[in-house]
Structure formats: C-alpha cells, structure tokens
Coordinates of C-alpha atoms and ligand atoms in Angstrom, one line a residue:
X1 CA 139.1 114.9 53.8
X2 CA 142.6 115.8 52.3
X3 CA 144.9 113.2 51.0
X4 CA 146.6 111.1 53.8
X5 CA 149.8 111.8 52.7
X6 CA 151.3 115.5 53.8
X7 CA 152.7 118.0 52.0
X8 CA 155.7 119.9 53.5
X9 CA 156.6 123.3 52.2
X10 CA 158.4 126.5 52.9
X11 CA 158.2 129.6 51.9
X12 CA 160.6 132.9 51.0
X13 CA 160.5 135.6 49.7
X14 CA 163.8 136.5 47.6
X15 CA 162.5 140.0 47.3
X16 CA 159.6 142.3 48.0
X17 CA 155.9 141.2 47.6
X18 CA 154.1 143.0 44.4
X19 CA 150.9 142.4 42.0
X20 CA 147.6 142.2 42.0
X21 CA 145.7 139.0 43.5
X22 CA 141.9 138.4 44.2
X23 CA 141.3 135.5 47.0
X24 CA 138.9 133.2 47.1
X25 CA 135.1 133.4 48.1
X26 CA 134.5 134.3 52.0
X27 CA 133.7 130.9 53.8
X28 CA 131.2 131.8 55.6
X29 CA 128.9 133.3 52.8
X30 CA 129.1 130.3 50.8
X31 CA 128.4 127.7 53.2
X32 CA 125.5 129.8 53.5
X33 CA 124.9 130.4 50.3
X34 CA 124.4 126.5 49.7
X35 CA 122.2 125.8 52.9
X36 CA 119.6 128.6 52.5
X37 CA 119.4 128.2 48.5
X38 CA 118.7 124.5 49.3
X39 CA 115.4 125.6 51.6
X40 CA 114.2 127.8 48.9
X41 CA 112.0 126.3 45.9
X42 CA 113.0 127.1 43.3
X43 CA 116.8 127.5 41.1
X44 CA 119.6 129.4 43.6
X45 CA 122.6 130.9 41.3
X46 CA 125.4 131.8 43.2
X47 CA 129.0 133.1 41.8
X48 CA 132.1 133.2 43.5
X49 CA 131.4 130.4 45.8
X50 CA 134.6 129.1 48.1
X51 CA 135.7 125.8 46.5
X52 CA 137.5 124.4 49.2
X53 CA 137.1 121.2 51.1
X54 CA 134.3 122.6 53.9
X55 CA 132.5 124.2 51.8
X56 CA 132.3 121.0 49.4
X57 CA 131.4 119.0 52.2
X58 CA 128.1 121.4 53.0
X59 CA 127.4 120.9 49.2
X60 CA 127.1 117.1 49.9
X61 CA 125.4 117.3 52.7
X62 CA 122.9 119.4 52.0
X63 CA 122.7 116.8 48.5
X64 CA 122.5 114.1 50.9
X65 CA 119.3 115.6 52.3
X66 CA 118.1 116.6 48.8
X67 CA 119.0 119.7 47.1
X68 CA 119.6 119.2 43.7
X69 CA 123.1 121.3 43.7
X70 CA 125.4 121.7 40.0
X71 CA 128.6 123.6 39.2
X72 CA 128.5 124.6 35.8
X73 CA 131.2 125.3 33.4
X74 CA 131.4 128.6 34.0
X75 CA 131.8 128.4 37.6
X76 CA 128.5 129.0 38.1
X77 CA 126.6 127.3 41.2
X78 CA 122.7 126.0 40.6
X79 CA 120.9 125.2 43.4
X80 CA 117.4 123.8 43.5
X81 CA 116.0 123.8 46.9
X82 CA 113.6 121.4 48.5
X83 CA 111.7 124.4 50.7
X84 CA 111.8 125.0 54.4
X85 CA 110.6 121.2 56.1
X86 CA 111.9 119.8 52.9
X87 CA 115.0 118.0 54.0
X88 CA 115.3 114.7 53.6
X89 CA 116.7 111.9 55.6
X90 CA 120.2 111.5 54.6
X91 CA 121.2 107.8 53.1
X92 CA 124.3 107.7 55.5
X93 CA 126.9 109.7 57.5
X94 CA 127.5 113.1 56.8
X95 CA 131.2 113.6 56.5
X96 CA 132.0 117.3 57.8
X97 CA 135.7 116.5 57.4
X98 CA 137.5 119.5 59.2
X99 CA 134.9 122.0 59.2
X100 CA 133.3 123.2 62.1
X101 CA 130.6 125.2 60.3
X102 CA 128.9 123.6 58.3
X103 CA 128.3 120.6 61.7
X104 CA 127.4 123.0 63.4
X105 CA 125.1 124.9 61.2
X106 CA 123.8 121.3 59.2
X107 CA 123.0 120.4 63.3
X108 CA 120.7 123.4 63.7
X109 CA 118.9 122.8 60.4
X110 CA 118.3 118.9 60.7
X111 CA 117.0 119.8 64.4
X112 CA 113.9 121.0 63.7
X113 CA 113.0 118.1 60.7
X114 CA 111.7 115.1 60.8
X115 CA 114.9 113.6 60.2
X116 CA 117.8 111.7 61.9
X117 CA 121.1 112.3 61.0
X118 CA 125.0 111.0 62.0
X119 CA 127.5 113.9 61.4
X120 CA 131.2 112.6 61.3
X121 CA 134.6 114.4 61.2
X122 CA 138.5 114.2 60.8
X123 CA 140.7 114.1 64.2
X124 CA 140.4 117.7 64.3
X125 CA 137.2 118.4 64.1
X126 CA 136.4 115.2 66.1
X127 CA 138.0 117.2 69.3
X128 CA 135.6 120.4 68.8
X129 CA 132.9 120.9 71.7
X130 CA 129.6 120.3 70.0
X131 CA 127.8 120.9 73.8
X132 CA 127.3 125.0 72.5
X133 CA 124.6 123.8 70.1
X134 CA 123.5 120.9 71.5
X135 CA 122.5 122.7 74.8
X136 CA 120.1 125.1 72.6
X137 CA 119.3 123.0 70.0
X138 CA 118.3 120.6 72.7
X139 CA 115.6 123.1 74.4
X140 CA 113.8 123.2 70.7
X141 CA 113.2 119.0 71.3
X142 CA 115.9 117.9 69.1
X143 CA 117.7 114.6 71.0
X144 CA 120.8 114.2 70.4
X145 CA 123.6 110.9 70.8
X146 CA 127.3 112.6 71.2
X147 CA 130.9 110.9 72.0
X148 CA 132.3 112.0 75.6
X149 CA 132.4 115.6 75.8
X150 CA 129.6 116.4 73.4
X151 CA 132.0 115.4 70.3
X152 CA 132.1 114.0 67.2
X153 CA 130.4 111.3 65.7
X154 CA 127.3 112.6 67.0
X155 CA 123.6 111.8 66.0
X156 CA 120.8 114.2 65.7
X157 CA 117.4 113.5 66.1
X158 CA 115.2 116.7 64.8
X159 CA 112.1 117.4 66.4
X160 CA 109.1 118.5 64.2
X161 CA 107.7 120.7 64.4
X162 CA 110.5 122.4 67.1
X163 CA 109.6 124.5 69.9
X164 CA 110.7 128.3 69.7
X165 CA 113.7 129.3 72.1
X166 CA 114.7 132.4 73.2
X167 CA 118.4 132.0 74.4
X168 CA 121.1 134.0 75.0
X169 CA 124.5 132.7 73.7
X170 CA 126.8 132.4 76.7
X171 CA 129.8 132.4 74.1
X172 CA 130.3 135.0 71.5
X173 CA 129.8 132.3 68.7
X174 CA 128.7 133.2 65.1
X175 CA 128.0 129.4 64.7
X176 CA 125.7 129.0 67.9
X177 CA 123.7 132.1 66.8
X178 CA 123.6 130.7 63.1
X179 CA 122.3 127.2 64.1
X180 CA 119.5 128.4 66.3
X181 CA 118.3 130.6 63.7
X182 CA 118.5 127.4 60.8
X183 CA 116.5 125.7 63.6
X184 CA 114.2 128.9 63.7
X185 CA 113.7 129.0 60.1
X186 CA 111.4 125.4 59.8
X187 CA 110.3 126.1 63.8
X188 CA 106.2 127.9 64.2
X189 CA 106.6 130.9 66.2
X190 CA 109.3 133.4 67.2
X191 CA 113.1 132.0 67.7
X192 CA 115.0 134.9 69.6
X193 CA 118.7 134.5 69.8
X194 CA 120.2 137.6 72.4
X195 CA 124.0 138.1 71.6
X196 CA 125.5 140.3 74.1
X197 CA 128.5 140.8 72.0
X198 CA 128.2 141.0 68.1
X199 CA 129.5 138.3 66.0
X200 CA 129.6 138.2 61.9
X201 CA 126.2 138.6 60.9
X202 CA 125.8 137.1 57.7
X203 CA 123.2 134.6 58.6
X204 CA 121.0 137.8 59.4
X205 CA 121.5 139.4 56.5
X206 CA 121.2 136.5 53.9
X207 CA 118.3 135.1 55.9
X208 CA 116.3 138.5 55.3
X209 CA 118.1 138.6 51.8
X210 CA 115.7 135.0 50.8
X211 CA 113.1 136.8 51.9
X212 CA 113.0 135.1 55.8
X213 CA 111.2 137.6 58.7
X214 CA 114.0 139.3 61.0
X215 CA 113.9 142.0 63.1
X216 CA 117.3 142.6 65.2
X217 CA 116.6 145.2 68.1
X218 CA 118.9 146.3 70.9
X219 CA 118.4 145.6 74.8
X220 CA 118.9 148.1 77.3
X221 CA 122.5 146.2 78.1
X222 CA 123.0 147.0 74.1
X223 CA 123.0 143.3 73.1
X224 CA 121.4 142.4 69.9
X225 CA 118.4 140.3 70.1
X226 CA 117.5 138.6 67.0
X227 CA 113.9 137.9 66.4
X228 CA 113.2 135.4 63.2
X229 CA 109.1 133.8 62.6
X230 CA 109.4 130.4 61.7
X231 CA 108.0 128.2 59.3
X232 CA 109.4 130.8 56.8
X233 CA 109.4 130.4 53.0
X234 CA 112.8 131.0 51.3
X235 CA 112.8 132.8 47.5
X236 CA 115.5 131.6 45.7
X237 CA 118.4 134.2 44.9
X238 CA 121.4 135.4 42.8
X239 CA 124.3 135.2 45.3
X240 CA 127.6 136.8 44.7
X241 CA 130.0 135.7 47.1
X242 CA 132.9 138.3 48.1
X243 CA 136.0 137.7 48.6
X244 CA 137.2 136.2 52.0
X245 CA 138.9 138.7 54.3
X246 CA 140.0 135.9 56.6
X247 CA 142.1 134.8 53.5
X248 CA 143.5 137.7 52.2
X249 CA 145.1 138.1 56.2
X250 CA 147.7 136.5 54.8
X251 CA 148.9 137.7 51.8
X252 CA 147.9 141.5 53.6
X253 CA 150.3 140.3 56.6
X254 CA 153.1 139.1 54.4
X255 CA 153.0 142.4 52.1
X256 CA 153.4 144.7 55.3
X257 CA 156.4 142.8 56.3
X258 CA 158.4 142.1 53.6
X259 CA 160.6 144.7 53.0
X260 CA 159.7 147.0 49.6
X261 CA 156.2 145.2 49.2
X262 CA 153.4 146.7 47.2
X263 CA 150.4 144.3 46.7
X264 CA 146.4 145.3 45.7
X265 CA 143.6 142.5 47.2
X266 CA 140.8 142.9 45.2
X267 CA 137.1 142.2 46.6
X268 CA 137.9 142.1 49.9
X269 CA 134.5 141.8 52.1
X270 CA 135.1 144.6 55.0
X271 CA 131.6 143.9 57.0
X272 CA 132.4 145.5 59.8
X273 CA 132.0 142.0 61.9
X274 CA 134.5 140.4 60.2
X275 CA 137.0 143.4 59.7
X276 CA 138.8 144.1 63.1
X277 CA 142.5 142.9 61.3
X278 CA 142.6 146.1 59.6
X279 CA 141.7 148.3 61.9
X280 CA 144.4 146.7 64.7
X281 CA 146.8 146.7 62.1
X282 CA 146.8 150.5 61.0
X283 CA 146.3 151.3 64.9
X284 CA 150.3 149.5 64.5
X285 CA 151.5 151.5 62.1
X286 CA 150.2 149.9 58.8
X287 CA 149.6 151.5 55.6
X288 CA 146.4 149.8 54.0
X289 CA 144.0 152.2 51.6
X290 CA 140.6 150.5 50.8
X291 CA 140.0 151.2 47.2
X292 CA 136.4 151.6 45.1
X293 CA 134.3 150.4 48.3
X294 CA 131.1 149.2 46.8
X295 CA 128.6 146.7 47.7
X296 CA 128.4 142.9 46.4
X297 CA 126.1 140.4 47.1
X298 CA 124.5 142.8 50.0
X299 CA 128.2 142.3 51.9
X300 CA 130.3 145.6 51.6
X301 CA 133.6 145.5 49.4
X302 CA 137.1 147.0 49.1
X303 CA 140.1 146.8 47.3
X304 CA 143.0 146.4 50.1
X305 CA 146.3 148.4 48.9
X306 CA 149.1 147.3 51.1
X307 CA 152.3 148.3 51.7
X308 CA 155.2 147.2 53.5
X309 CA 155.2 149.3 56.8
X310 CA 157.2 149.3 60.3
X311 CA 154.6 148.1 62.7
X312 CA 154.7 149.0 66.6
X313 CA 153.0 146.5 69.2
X314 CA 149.9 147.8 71.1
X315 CA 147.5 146.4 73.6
X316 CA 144.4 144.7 71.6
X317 CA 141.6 145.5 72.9
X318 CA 139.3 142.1 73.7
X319 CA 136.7 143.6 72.6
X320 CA 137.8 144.0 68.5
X321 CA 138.3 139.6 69.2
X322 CA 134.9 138.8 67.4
X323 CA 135.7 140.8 64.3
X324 CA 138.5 138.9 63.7
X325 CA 138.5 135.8 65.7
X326 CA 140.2 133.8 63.0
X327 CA 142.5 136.8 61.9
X328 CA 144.6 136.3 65.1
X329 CA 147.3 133.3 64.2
X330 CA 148.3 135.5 61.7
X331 CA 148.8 139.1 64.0
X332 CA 150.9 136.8 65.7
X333 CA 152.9 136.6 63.1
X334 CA 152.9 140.7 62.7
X335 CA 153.4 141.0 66.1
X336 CA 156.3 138.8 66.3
X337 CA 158.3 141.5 63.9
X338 CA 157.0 144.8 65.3
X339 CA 159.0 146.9 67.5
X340 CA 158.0 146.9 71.5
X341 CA 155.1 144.3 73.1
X342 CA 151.9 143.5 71.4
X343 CA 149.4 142.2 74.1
X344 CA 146.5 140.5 73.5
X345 CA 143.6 138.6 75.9
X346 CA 140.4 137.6 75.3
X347 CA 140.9 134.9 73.1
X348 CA 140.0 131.8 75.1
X349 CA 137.8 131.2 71.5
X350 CA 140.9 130.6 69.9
X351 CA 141.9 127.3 71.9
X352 CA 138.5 125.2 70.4
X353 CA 139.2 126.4 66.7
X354 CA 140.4 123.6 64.0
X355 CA 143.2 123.2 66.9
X356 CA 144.5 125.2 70.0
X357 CA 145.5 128.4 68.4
X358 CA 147.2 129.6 71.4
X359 CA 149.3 126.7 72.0
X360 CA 150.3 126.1 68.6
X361 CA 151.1 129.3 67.6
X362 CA 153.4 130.2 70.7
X363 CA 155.2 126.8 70.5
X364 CA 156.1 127.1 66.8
X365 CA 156.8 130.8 67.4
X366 CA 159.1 130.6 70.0
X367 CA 160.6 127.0 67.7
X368 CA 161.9 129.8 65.0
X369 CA 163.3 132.0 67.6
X370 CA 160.5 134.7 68.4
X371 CA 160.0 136.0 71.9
X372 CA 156.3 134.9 73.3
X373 CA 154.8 134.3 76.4
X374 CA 151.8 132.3 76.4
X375 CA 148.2 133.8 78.2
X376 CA 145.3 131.5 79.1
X377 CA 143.4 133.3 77.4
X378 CA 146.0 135.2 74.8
X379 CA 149.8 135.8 74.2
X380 CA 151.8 138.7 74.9
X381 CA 154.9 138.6 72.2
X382 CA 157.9 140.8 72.0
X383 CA 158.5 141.8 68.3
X384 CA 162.1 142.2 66.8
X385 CA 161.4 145.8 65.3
X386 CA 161.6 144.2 61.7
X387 CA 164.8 142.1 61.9
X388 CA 163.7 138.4 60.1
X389 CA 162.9 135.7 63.1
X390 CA 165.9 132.9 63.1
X391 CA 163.5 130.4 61.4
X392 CA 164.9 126.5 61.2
X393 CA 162.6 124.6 62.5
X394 CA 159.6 122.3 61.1
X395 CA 155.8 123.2 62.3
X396 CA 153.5 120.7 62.7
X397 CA 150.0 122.2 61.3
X398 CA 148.0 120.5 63.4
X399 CA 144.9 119.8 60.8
X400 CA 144.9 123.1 61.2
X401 CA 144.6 125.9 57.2
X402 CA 145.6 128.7 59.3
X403 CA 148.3 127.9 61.5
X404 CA 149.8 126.3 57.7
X405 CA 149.5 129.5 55.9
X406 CA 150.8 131.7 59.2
X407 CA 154.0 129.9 59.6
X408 CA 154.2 129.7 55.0
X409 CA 154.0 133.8 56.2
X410 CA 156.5 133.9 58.7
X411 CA 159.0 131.7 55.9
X412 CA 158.9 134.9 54.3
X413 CA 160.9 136.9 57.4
X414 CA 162.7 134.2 58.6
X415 CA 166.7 133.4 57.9
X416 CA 166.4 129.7 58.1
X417 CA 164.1 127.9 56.2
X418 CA 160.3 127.4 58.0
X419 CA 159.0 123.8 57.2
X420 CA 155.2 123.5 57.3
X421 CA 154.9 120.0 57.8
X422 CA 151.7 119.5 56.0
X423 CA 149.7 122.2 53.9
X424 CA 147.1 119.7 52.7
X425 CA 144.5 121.6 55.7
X426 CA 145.0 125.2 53.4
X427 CA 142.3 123.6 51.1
X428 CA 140.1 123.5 53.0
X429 CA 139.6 127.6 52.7
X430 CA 141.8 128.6 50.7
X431 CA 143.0 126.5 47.9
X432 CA 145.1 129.0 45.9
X433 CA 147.1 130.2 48.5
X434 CA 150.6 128.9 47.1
X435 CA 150.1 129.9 43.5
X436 CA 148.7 133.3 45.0
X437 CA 151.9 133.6 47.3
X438 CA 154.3 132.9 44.3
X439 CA 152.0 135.0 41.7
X440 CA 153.2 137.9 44.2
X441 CA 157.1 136.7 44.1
X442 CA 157.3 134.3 47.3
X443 CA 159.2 131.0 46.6
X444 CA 157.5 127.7 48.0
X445 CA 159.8 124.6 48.2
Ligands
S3P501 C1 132.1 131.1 61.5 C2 132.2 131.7 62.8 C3 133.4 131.7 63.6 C4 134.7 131.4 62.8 C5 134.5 130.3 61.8 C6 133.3 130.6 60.8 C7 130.9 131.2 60.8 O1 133.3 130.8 64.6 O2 135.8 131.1 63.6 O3 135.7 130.2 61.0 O4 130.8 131.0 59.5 O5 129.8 131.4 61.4 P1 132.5 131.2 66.0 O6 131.8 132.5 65.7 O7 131.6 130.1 66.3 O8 133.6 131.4 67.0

C-alpha cells in the first residue's frame, strides 16, 4: 500500500542513545480495537490507536462492511458498530495490503455472515499460507476460492448461521486462534479453540472486555481451551491502546548496544504473551528497569529504562518463541554483538511472517560481516563481544517493517554504512520510527 517508489536509508549513531520516546499504539490491540467496536451497537472510542498502514487497512474494511468509523481532531477514534450478524457485503475487494492480521482475522469474521468477500494483498502478503484458517474456518461451513497454495486473492463465502468447532490449533498462531473466535462470536453455540501452547491473548481479553461469554480453562496436558457462546452481543467501549512492545524492540535493542546509551520507553505493554524480549535479554546480561507498572486499557504497562549493557549469548529456549515471535529479527541483531554463541530453534514461524525471517536476516547479517549459521528452524550466531559489525553492504527489506528497522539498528554498530534499501514497509507498524531514532541522537541518511 506504500508508495511504489523506495526509500533507502542508513542509520548511525555518532554518539550514545539518550531521551525519552513513547512508540506507537500495539498492533494488535488496535486492529482489534476497530473490528470488535464495529460489532458492537453503539459509539466505540478508542485512544492511542496504531496509525500505520495495516491497521488503516482494517479501518476500511471493516468501513467496507459498514461500521461508520471517524478520527477526530484530537486523535480520537469513533466507532459505530453495526452489531454481531451486522456486516455487510463489501462493495469490492478488500485490500489487506501487507498485513497478515487483519486477512486473517477479517476471514474469520466474514465466515460466519451472510456475506461474500475477495481479500487482496501486496507481493508479500500474497505469498502467506492462508490454508491455517481456511482449514478451521472451513469446518464452520464457510467455502472458500484461494490461489495455489491457499494464497492470496482469495474469496470467502460465510456461512450463516456457522456451525460451532472445537479445534485445536496445530500451529501456535495468535491469528488462527483469533479468527475462529471472530467466527465464534456471530456462530449459535459453543466455539472451543484448544491452544496447546499460549499465544498473545488479547482477543480473549478484549472479547470479554465488550462484554462477549469466555471461559478459558486448562486440560490435563495444560493447554488452554477457550470456550466463547456465540451469537454474542458486543457493548461498545472506551479503548486505550498501549504502547507496542514489538516496536519499542528496536529502539530497546539499539540503546543496549550503543555504547553510553541511556533511553526511557514510556507505555510499554508487558502482557506476559507478548513480553519474552525482555526477559531473554536480561537472561544476556541486559540492564532494563520497568518503571510505574500500571494497567491501561485492561493490558499491563511499564516504562522500559534501558541502558547500554555488554550482552553474553545463551541458548533460547523454544519455548519463550510465542512471546516474542516478532521480537526475534531484532535479537539477531543483539546477538550478532554479544560475546560467545547465542542459539536459537523453534522458530520455523518466523519463515511465513511478512517474508522469510530466517533467510533474510542471516543473508544480510553475514552481507555486513557478522558470523551466522542458518537453522531450519532458527540461527545460531557468533557475537563479536561488542566490537561494531563491518557494515557496507545494502539490505533488501523484503516488503518486510521489521527486517527495515533491524538492519536501521545494526547501522548504528556497524563501521561502514548499512543501506536499507527501502523503509517504506516501517509504516506499516510503526510510522515514527526515524524521527524516534534521531529524537534519541541516531543519524538517518
Ligand atoms: C499477531 C499474531 C502473530 C504476530 C503478528 C500479529 C496478532 O502472528 O506475528 O504480527 O495480532 O494476532 P501468529 O500468532 O499468527 O504467529
């Protein structure tokens, strides 16, 4: 959805990182945010809502099937919903542009209306397997027309009123669990999605938080199984969306490397699903406080004080993956300049994100001279115990916000110049990120 025309950059850091920044609104809570407020009757506020390119491109759809959606003046986000069964058949295509979340989520909520809709995407999303919700989505009644592979452009054809499922998500997938339960939500009955390992859970939350019936009990196995009654009725809500930690990774990475750094993140959201960077990077040797931890929008909240600190490779564990499934491009980049071997597996996720993660990241790592070896389903990389990586070389983003921003980071410790060949994809999470970066004393060129 970003201009055809890319935007190189690098970035450097003259001297050490300092200030105080506040990043944008998490991603996942406002796409959210706009979807359930559009299935309750009645007005929606919501503040602090991620204006970035995927979340703008849930706003239209969920306008395309009528919600009545405004930004004031003030920032401010109205939302008038057209209640659960509601939706309405959208005019033409909706364009998801590079964002997997709101296809996947939109797919689960037009399954289970009346409704027929053509979802649409840019290259990179166009090469994401859709199959993981189709396949459940599919057992409620909902027919659907995919490209090879279960790929974009794809049509839906909902199924109303939709047959409960009770599945259990063969891939740890916040999205597959998320569009079940939007299917759920308009579906008579019980929908039961069993998630043997835990993935962010805002969909729970916010779901009960409009007023939706969920229970989430545990198996004997300790999976989660997450029971939801349909044909719910949504009350609208006052949303306050906080910040997104996924964001702040970056400007948290770069402060911990750059020599002398001292930088506060305010609002970070530390749910405990989404927090696993922090905990992985103190087991290395970071020095992160969280300051006045407090509660916002029903999500809890820090302020992240970060200073530059020597880091030391360890063995991941898989297990921490989900917690911080997007978080890992960037440990990369920690990893590149701790001292010893940072391992980590688990992570076949990572090669069906906005590109191959894994791939990408060891190709344009090794490019500006660190030492990687690439895993099917991970890396192991060799850091340089703090010396800058060489750098010269040009990294081709791929489509891809966060493989942009990791190599902007690794600029910042490299000799040579690191040229991002495009940073047009970093609006599509994180908008701010170069005025952020320089706020704090980096240089982008
Ligand atoms: C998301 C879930 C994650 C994550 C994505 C946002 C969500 O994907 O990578 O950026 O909002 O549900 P999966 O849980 O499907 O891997």
């Amino acid at each position: 959805m970003h201009a055809a025309a890319p935007s190189p950059s690098s970035f450097s850091a003259p001297g050490a990182l300092r200030g105080r920044i506040r990043v944008p609104g998490d991603k996942s809570i406002s796409h959210r945010s706009l979807m359930l407020s559009a299935l309750a009757v009645g007005e929606s506020r919501v503040s602090g809502l991620l204006e970035g390119e995927d979340v703008l491109a849930t706003a239209a759809a969920m306008r395309a099937m009528g919600a009545d959606i405004v930004r004031g003046d003030d920032g401010l986000w109205r939302i008038h919903g057209v209640g659960v069964g509601g939706l309405l058949q959208p005019g033409q295509a909706l364009d998801m542009g590079n964002s997997g979340t709101s296809t996947r989520l939109l797919m689960g909520l037009v399954a289970s209306h009346p409704i027929t809709a053509t979802f649409i995407g840019d290259a990179s999303l166009s090469k994401r397997p859709m199959g993981r919700v189709i396949e459940p989505l599919g057992l409620m009644g909902a027919e659907f027309t995919a490209s090879p592979g279960g790929r974009l452009p794809l049509m839906v054809r909902g199924l109303c009123p939709a047959v409960p499922l009770e599945y259990r998500l063969p891939v740890a997938s916040a999205q597959v669990k998320s569009a079940i339960l939007l299917a759920g939500l308009n579906t008579p009955g019980t929908t039961r999605v069993i998630e043997p390992v835990p993935t962010r859970d805002h969909s729970e939350r916010m779901l009960r938080g409009f007023g939706a019936a969920l229970e989430v009990t545990e198996d004997d196995d300790g999976a989660r199984i997450i029971a939801l009654t349909g044909e719910a009725e949504l009350r609208p809500q006052a949303i306050t969306v906080p910040g997104d930690p996924s964001s702040a990774a970056f400007p948290l990475v770069a402060a911990l490397l750059v020599p002398g750094s001292d930088v506060v993140i305010e609002n970070v959201g530390i749910n405990e699903t989404r927090a696993g960077l922090i905990g992985v990077l103190r087991e290395m040797g970071a020095d992160i406080a969280l300051l006045h931890e407090r509660v916002v929008g029903g999500e809890p909240v820090a302020d992240l004080h970060v200073r530059h600190s020597p880091l030391s490779g360890i063995e991941v564990p898989p297990s921490v993956a989900p917690s911080m499934i997007d978080e890992f491009p960037i440990l990369f980049v920690a990893s590149a300049l701790a001292s010893g071997r940072t391992v980590m597996r688990g992570l076949d996720e990572l090669r069906v994100k906005e590109s191959d993660r894994i791939a990408v990241m060891a190709e344009g790592l090794s490019a500006i001279g660190a030492r990687v070896e690439e895993l099917p389903d991970g890396m192991v990389i060799e850091g340089t115990g703090g010396d800058p990586l060489a750098g010269g070389a040009t990294i081709a983003a791929n489509l891809d916000h966060r493989i942009a921003m990791s190599f902007a980071v690794a600029g910042l410790v490299s000799r040579q110049p690191v040229i991002v060949d495009d940073m047009a994809p970093v609006a599509t999470s994180f908008p701010q990120f170069t005025t952020l970066m320089t706020s704090l004393g980096a240089e982008a060129a």
